[in-house]
Short mmCIF file of C-alpha atoms in Angstrom, two decimals:
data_model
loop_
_atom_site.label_atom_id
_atom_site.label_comp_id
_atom_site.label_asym_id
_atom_site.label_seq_id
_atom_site.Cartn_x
_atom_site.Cartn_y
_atom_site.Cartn_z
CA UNK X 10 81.19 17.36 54.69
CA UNK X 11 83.98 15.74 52.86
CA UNK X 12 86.07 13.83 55.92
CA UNK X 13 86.62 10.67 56.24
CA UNK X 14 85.72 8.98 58.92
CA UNK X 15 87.33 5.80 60.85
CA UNK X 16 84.67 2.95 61.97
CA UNK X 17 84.50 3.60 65.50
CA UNK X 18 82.87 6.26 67.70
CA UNK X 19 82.91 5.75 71.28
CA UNK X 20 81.31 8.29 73.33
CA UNK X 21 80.57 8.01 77.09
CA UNK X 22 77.41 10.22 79.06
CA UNK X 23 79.91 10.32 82.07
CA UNK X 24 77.88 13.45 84.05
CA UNK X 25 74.22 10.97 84.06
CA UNK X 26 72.92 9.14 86.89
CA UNK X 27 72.37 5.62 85.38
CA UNK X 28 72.73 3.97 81.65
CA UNK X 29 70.34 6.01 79.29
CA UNK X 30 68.81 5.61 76.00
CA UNK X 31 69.63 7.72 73.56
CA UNK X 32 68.88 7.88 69.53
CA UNK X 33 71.91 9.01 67.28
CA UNK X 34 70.72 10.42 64.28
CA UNK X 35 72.94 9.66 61.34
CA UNK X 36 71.51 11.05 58.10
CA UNK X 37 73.53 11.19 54.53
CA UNK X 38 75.77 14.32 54.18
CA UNK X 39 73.97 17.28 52.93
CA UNK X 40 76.15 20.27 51.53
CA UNK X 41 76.28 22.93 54.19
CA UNK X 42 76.65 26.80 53.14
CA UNK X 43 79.85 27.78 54.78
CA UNK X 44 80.00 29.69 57.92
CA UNK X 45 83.77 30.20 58.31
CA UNK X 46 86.89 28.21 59.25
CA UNK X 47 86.18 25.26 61.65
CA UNK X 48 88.88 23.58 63.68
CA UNK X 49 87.72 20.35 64.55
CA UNK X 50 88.86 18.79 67.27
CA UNK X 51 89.62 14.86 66.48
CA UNK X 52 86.72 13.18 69.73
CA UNK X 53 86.62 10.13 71.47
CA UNK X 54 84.17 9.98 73.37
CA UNK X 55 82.41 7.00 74.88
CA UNK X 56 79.12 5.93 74.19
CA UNK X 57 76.10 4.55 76.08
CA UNK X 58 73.64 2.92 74.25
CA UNK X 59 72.86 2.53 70.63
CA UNK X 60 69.57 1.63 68.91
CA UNK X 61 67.60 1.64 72.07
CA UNK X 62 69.32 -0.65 73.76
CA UNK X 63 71.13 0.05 76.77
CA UNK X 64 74.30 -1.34 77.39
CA UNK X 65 77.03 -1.05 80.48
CA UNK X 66 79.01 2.30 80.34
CA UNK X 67 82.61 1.48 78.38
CA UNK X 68 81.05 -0.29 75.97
CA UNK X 69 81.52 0.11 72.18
CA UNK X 70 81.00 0.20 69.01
CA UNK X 71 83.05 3.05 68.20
CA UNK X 72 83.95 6.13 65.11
CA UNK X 73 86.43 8.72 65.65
CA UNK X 74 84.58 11.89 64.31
CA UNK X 75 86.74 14.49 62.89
CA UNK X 76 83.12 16.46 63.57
CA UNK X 77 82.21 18.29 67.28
CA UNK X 78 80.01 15.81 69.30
CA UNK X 79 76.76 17.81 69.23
CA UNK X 80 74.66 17.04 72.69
CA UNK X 81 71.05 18.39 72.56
CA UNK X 82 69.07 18.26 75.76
CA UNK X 83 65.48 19.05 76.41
CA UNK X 84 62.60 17.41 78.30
CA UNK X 85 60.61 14.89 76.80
CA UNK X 86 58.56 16.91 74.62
CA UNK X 87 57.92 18.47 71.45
CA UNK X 88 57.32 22.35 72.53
CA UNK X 89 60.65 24.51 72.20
CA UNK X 90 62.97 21.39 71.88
CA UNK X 91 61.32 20.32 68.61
CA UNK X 92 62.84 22.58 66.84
CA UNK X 93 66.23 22.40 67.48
CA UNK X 94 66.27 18.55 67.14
CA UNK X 95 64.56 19.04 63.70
CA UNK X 96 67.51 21.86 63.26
CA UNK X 97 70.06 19.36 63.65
CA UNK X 98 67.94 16.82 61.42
CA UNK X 99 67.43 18.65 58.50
CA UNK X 100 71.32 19.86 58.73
CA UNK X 101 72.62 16.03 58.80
CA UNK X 102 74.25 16.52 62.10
CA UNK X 103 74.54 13.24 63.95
CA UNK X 104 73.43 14.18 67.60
CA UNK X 105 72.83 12.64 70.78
CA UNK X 106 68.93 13.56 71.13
CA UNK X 107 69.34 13.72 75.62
CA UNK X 108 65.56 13.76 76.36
CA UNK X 109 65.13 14.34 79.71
CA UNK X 110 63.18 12.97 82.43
CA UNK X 111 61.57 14.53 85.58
CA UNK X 112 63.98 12.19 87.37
CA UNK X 113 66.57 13.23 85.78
CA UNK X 114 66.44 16.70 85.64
CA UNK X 115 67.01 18.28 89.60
CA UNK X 116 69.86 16.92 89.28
CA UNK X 117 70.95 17.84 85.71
CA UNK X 118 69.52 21.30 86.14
CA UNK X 119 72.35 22.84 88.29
CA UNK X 120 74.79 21.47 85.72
CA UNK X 121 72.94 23.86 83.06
CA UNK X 122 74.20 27.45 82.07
CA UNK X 123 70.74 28.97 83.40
CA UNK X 124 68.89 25.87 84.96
CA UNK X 125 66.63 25.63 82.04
CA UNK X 126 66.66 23.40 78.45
CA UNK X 127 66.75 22.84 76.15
CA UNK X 128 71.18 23.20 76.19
CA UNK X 129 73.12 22.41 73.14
CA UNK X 130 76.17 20.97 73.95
CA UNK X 131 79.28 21.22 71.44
CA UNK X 132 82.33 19.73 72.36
CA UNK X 133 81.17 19.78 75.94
CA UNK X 134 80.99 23.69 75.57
CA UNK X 135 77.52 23.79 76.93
CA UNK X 136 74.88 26.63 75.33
CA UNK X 137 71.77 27.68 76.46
CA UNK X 138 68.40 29.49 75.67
CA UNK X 139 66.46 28.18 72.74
CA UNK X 140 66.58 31.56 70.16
CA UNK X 141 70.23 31.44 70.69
CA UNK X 142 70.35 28.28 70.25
CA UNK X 143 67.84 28.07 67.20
CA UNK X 144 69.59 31.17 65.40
CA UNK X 145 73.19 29.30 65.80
CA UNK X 146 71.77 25.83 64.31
CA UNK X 147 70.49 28.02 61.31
CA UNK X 148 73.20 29.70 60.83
CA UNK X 149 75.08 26.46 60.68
CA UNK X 150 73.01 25.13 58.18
CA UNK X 151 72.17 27.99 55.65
CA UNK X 152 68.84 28.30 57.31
CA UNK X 153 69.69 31.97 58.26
CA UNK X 154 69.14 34.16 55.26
CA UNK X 155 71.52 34.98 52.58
CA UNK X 156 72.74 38.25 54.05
CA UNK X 157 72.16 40.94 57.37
CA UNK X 158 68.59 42.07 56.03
CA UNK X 159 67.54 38.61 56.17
CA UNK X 160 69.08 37.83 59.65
CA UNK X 161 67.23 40.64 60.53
CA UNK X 162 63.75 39.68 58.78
CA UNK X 163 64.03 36.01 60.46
CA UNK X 164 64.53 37.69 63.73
CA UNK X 165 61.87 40.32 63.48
CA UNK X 166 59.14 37.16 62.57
CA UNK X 167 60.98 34.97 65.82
CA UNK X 168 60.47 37.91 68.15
CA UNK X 169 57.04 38.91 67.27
CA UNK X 170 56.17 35.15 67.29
CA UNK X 171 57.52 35.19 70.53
CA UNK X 172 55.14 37.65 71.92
CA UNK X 173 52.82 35.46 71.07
CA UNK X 174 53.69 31.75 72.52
CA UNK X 175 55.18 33.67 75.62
CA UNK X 176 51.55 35.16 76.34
CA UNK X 177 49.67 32.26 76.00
CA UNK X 178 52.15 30.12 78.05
CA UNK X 179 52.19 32.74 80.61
CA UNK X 180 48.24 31.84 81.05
CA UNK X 181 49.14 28.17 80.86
CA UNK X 182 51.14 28.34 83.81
CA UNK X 183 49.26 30.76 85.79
CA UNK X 184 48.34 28.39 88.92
CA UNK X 185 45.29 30.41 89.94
CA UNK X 186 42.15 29.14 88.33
CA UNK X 187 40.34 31.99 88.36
CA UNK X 188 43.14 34.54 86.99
CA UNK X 189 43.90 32.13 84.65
CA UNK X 190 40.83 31.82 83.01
CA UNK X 191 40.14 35.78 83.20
CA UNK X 192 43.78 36.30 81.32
CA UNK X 193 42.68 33.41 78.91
CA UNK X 194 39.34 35.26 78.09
CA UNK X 195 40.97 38.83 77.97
CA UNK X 196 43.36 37.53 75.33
CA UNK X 197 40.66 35.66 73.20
CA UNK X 198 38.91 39.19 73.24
CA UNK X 199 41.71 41.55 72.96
CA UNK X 200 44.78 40.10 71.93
CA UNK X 201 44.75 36.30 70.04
CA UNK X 202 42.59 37.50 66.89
CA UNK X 203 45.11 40.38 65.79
CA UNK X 204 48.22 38.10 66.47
CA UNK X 205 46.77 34.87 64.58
CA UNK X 206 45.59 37.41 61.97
CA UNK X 207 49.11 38.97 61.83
CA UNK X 208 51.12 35.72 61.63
CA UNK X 209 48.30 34.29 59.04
CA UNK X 210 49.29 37.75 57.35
CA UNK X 211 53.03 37.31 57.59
CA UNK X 212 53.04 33.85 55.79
CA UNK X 213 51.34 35.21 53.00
CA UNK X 214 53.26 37.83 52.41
CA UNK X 215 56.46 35.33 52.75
CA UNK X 216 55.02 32.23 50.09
CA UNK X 217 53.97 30.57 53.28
CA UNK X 218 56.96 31.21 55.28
CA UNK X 219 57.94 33.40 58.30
CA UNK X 220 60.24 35.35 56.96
CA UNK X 221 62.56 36.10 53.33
CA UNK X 222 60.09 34.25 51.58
CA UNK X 223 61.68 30.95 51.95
CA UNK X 224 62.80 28.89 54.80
CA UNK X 225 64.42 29.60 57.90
CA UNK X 226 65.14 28.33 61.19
CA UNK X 227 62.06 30.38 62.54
CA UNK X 228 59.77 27.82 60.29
CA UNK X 229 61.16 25.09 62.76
CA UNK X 230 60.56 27.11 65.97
CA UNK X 231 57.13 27.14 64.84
CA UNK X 232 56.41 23.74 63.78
CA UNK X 233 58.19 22.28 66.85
CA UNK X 234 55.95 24.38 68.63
CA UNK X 235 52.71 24.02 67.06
CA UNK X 236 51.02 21.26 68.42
CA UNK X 237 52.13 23.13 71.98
CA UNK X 238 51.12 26.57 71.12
CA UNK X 239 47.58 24.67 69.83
CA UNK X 240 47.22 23.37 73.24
CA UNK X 241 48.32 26.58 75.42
CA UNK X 242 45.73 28.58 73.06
CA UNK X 243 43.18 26.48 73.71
CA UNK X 244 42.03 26.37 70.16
CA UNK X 245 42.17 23.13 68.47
CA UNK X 246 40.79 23.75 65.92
CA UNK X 247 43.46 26.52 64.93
CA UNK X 248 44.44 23.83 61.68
CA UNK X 249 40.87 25.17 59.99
CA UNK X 250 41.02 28.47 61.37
CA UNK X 251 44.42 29.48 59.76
CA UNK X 252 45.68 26.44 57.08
CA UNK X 253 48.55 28.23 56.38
CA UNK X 254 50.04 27.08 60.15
CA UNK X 255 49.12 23.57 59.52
CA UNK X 256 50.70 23.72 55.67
CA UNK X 257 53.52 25.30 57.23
CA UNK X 258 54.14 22.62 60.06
CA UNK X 259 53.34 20.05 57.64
CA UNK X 260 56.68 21.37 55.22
CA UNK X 261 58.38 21.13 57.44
CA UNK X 262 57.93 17.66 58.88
CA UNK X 263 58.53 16.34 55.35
CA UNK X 264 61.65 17.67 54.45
CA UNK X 265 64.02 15.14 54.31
CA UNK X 266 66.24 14.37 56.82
CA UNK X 267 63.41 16.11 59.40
CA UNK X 268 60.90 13.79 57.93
CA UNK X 269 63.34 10.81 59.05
CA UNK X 270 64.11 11.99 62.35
CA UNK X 271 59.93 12.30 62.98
CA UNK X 272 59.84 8.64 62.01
CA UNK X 273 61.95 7.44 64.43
CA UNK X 274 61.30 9.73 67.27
CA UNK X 275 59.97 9.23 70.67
CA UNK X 276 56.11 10.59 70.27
CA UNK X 277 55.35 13.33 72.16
CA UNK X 278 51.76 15.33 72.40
CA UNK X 279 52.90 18.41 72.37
CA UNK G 29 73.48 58.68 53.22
CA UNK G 30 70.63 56.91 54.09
CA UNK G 31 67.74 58.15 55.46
CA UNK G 32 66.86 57.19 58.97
CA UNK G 33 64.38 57.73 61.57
CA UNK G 34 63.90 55.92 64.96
CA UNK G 35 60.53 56.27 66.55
CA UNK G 36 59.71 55.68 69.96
CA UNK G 37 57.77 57.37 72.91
CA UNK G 38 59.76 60.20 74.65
CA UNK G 39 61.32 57.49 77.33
CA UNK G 40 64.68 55.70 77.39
CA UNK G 41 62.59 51.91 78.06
CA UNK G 42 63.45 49.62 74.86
CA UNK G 43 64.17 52.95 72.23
CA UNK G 44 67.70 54.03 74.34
CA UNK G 45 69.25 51.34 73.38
CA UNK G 46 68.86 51.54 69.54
CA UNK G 47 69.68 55.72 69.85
CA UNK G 48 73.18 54.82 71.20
CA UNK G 49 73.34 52.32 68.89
CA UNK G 50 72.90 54.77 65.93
CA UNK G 51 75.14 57.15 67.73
CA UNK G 52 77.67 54.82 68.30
CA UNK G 53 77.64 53.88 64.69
CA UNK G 54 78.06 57.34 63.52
CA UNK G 55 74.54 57.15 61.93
CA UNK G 56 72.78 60.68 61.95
CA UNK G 57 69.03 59.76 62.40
CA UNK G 58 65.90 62.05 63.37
CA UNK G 59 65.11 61.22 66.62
CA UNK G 60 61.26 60.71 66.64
CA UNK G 61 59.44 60.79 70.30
CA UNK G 62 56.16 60.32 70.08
CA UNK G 63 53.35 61.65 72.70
CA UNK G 64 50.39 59.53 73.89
CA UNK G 65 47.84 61.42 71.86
CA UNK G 66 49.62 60.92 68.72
CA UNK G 67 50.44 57.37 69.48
CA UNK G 68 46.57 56.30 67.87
CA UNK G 69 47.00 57.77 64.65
CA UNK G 70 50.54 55.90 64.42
CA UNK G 71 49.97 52.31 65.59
CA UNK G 72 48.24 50.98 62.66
CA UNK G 73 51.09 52.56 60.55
CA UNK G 74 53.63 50.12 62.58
CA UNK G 75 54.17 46.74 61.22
CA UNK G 76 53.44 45.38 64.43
CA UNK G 77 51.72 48.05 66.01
CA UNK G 78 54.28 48.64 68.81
CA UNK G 79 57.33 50.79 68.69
CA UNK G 80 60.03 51.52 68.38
CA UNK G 81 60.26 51.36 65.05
CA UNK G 82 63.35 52.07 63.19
CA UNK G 83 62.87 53.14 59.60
CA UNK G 84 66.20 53.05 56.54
CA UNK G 85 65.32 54.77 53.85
CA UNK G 86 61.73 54.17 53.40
CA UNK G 87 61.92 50.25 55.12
CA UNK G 88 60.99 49.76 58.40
CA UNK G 89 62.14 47.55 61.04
CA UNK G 90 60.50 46.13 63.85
CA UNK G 91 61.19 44.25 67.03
CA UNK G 92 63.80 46.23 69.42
CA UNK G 93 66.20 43.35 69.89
CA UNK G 94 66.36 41.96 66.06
CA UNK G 95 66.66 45.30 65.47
CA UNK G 96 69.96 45.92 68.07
CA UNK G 97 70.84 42.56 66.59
CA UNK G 98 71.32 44.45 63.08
CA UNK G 99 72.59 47.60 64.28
CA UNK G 100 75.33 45.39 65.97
CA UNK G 101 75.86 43.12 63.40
CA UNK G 102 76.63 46.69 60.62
CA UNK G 103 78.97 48.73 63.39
CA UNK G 104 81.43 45.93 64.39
CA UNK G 105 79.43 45.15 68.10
CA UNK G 106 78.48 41.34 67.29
CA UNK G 107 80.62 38.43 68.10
CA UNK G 108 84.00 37.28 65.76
CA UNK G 109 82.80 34.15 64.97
CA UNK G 110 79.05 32.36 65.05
CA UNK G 111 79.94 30.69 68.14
CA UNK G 112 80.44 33.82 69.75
CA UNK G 113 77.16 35.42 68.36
CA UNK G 114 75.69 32.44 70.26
CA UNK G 115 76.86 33.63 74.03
CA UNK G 116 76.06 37.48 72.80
CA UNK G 117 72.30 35.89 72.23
CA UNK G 118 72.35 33.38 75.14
CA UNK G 119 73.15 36.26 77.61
CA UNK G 120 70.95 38.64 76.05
CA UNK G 121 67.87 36.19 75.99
CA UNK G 122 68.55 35.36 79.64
CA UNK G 123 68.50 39.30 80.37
CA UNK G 124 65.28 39.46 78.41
CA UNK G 125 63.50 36.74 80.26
CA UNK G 126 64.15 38.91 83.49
CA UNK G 127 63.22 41.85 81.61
CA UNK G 128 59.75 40.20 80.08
CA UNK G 129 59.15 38.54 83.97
CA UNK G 130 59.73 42.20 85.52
CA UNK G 131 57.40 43.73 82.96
CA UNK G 132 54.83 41.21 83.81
CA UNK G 133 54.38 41.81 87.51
CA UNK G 134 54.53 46.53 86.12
CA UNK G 135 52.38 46.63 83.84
CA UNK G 136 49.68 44.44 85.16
CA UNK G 137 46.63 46.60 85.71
CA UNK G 138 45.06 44.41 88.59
CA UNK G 139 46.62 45.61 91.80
CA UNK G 140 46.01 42.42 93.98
CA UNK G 141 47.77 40.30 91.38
CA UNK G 142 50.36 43.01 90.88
CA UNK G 143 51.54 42.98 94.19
CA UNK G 144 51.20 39.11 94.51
CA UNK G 145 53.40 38.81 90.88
CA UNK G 146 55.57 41.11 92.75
CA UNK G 147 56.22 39.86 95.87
CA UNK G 148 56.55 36.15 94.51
CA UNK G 149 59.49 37.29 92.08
CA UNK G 150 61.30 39.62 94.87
CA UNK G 151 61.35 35.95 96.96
CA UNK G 152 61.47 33.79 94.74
CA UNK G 153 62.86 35.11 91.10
CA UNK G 154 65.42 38.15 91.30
CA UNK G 155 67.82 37.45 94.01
CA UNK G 156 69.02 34.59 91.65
CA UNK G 157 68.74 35.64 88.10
CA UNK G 158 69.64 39.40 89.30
CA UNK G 159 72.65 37.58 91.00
CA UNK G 160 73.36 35.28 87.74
CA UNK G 161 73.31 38.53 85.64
CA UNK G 162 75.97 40.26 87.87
CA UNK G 163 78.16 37.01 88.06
CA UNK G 164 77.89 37.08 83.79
CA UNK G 165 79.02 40.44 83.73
CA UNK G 166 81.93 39.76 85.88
CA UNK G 167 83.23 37.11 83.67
CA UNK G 168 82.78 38.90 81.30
CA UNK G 169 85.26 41.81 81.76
CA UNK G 170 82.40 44.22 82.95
CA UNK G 171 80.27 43.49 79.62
CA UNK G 172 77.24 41.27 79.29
CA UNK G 173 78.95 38.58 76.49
CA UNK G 174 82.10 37.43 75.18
CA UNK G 175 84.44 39.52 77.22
CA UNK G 176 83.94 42.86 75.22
CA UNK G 177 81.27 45.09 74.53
CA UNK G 178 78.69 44.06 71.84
CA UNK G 179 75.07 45.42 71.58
CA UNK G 180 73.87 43.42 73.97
CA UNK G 181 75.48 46.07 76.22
CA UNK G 182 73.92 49.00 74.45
CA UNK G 183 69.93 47.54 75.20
CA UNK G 184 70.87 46.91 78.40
CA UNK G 185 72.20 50.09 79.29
CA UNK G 186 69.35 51.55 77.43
CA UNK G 187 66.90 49.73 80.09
CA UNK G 188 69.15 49.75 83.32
CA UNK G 189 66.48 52.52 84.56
CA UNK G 190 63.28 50.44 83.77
CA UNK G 191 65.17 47.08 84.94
CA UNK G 192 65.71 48.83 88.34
CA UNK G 193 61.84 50.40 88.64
CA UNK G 194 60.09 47.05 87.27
CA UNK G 195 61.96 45.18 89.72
CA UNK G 196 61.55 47.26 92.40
CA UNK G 197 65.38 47.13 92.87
CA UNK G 198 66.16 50.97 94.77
CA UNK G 199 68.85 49.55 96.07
CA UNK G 200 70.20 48.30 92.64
CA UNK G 201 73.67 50.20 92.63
CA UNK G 202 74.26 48.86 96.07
CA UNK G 203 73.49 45.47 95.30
CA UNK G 204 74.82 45.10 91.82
CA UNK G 205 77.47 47.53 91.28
CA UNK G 206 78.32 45.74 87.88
CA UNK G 207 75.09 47.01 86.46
CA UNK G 208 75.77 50.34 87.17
CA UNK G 209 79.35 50.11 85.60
CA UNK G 210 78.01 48.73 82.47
CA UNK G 211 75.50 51.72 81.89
CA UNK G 212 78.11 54.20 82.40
CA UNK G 213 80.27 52.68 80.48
CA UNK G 214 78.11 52.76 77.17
CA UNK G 215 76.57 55.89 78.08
CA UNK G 216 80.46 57.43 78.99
CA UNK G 217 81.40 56.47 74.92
CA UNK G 218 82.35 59.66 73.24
CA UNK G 219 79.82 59.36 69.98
CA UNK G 220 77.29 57.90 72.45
CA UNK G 221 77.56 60.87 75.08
CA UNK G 222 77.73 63.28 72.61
CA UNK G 223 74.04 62.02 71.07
CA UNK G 224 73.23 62.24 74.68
CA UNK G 225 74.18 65.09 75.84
CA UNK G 226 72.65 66.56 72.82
CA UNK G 227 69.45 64.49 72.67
CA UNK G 228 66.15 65.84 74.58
CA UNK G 229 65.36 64.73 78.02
CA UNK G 230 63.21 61.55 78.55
CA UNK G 231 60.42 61.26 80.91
CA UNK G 232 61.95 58.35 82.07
#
């Protein structure tokens, strides 16, 4: 990105409840593939809080950003939020990283396109559903594939990964102890070995990778996610079991720019 | 001219959507419907062992919505700009989620929990996302994303049917005209009718 930018941003979380704490995430300018023709619109918006430290709403330090203010709010976990943040990370995007609290969120939630996060917010355009949301970031920052066929091989490797997490968190919600722990043993039996296998497969085939041999924005889905989809599995020890996932979420946590952002932010289980 | 092949059972379910597609695009392709007995032999020839399964000259792609996606992205249906592409996905993940719930609560093979999956999401689920998804299509000129019709439409038309029997909604053109509208209006598309007219009769 080759603007200039004045000293001062001032940005201002008018739609919260109280004074939050937020981390911006300023990394150094990376060169972005080109998606197109951008029209910027010159912001000023006002900020609350810097740095951890929270500070009365109006209050500045303040840059004019010829860039869109990029809002990205999720809960205060890893699972499908990860990703995006790491997304934004990797791409240098200075963002306001909203983490969300169970306070917080009845009565943020009606204020969301479908009552769910994670939401990116551009401009105060507000997008939802994390694919979408995943596939846009990429495509913002030349994670995407270099041409349709790619596109397409990313979002074959997404879906079918999809399958995957969506079963197992479908067990790790399921309130009733006793169907939950027949659908947990059904898919240990029936279902879990082929898909592990078949992912295990599909990074080999793809130099470790999801998809096009290199990486994508699905490699950050999954190592957002893998410390989650470890848990709703119930198999810890799925690091020996398959190394490929664990060399795969460990690339990705050290690229730079991601590897900076893991540094500074909030921990999180899973 | 490439070669092309789509392969699917002999229902409309997640297949329709991709055969319009095709038609829509002008793309002659052999229409493959596969029966239950053969569907053994095939499976383990399936990169994921599911269908449909489109195949372009030799290559074969997987995963019915990446591969809508594709079709969409080649025959002018995907969105102007990436921003746009964004809503077209954001819609069409929200329709999925109600697709994937709905599925959930059909295909489960215990009856007790069946009817208790079902019951919970006619209370509790449907009335609002079903509700959502109407109020999306009427902002969006009659389509499901950005005002104009994209492929989104195409997989949803494809699965009106199967949305309406998974969800138990009889009552569906009643209750959400919209829906209704938006099938016709893909299926009423001259290269998409004529593949239609033309094509063999699904089960369902």
């Amino acid at each position: 990105m080759e603007s200039k930018r004045k000293s001062t941003i001032q940005i201002e979380a008018l739609h919260f409840a109280e004074p939050k704490t937020y981390n911006v995430f300023s990394q150094a300018r990376r060169p972005q593939k080109p998606y197109g023709r951008r029209h910027c619109k010159r912001g000023c918006i006002l900020f609350i809080v810097f740095d951890g430290k929270q500070q009365l709403p109006g209050a500045s330090t303040s840059t004019e950003f010829d860039m869109p203010i990029i809002v990205f709010k999720y809960f205060r976990v890893k699972a499908l939020g990860e990703g995006g943040r790491m997304l934004l990370a990797y791409g240098g995007q200075e963002f306001v990283d909203h983490r969300v609290s169970d306070q917080e969120w009845p009565t943020l939630k009606p204020t969301t396109p479908f009552g769910q996060l994670p939401v990116l917010e551009v401009d105060g355009k507000q997008y939802a559903q994390s694919m979408a949301i995943y596939r846009y970031l990429g495509r913002r920052f030349g994670l995407a594939g270099d041409d349709v066929e790619e596109e397409y091989l990313i979002d074959q490797a997404v879906e079918f990964y999809n399958e995957l997490r969506l079963k197992a968190s479908a067990v790790y919600h399921e309130s009733d102890k006793i169907i939950k722990a027949k659908m947990h043993d059904d898919l240990m039996k029936n279902y879990y070995p082929f898909m592990l296998k078949k992912l295990d497969d599909v990074m080999s085939e793809n130099n470790g990778y999801l998809a096009a041999g290199k990486l994508t924005w699905a490699d950050f889905l999954f190592a957002g996610m893998y410390d989650c989809l470890k848990m709703v599995l119930k198999l810890p020890d799925l690091d020996v079991r398959y190394p490929s996932f664990k060399n795969l979420h460990r690339r990705v946590l050290s690229l730079p720019g991601v590897d900076e952002y893991c540094k500074k932010a909030p921990h999180s289980e899973f | 001219m490439p070669k092309v092949t789509l392969t699917y059972f002999n229902v409309k379910g997640l297949g329709e959507g991709i055969r319009m597609l095709l038609a829509y695009g002008g793309q002659e392709f052999e229409d493959i419907r596969v029966t239950k007995d053969d569907w053994p032999a095939l499976k383990p020839k399936t990169p994921f062992g599911q269908l449909p399964v489109l195949e372009i000259d030799g290559k074969q792609y997987a995963q019915c919505v990446a591969i809508c996606r594709y079709l969409g992205r080649k025959y002018g249906l995907a969105g102007a700009d990436i921003e746009e592409d964004l809503v077209i996905d954001q819609n069409m993940d929200f329709y999925t989620d109600i697709r994937l719930k709905a599925a959930s609560a059909h295909y489960e093979q215990d009856e007790k929990i069946k009817a208790a999956k079902h019951e919970d999401f006619s209370k509790n689920l449907y009335p609002i996302v079903l509700s959502k998804l109407d109020q999306i299509i009427k902002e969006n000129n009659g389509y499901l994303a950005a005002g104009k019709l994209t492929w989104a439409d195409f997989l949803f038309a494809g699965m009106y049917d199967s949305l309406k029997s998974m969800t138990q909604t009889h009552d569906m053109e009643e209750k959400y005209p919209s829906f209704k509208k938006l099938r016709d209006t893909v299926t009423s598309l001259p290269k998409v009718k004529a593949y239609l007219d033309a094509a063999p009769k699904p089960d369902y």
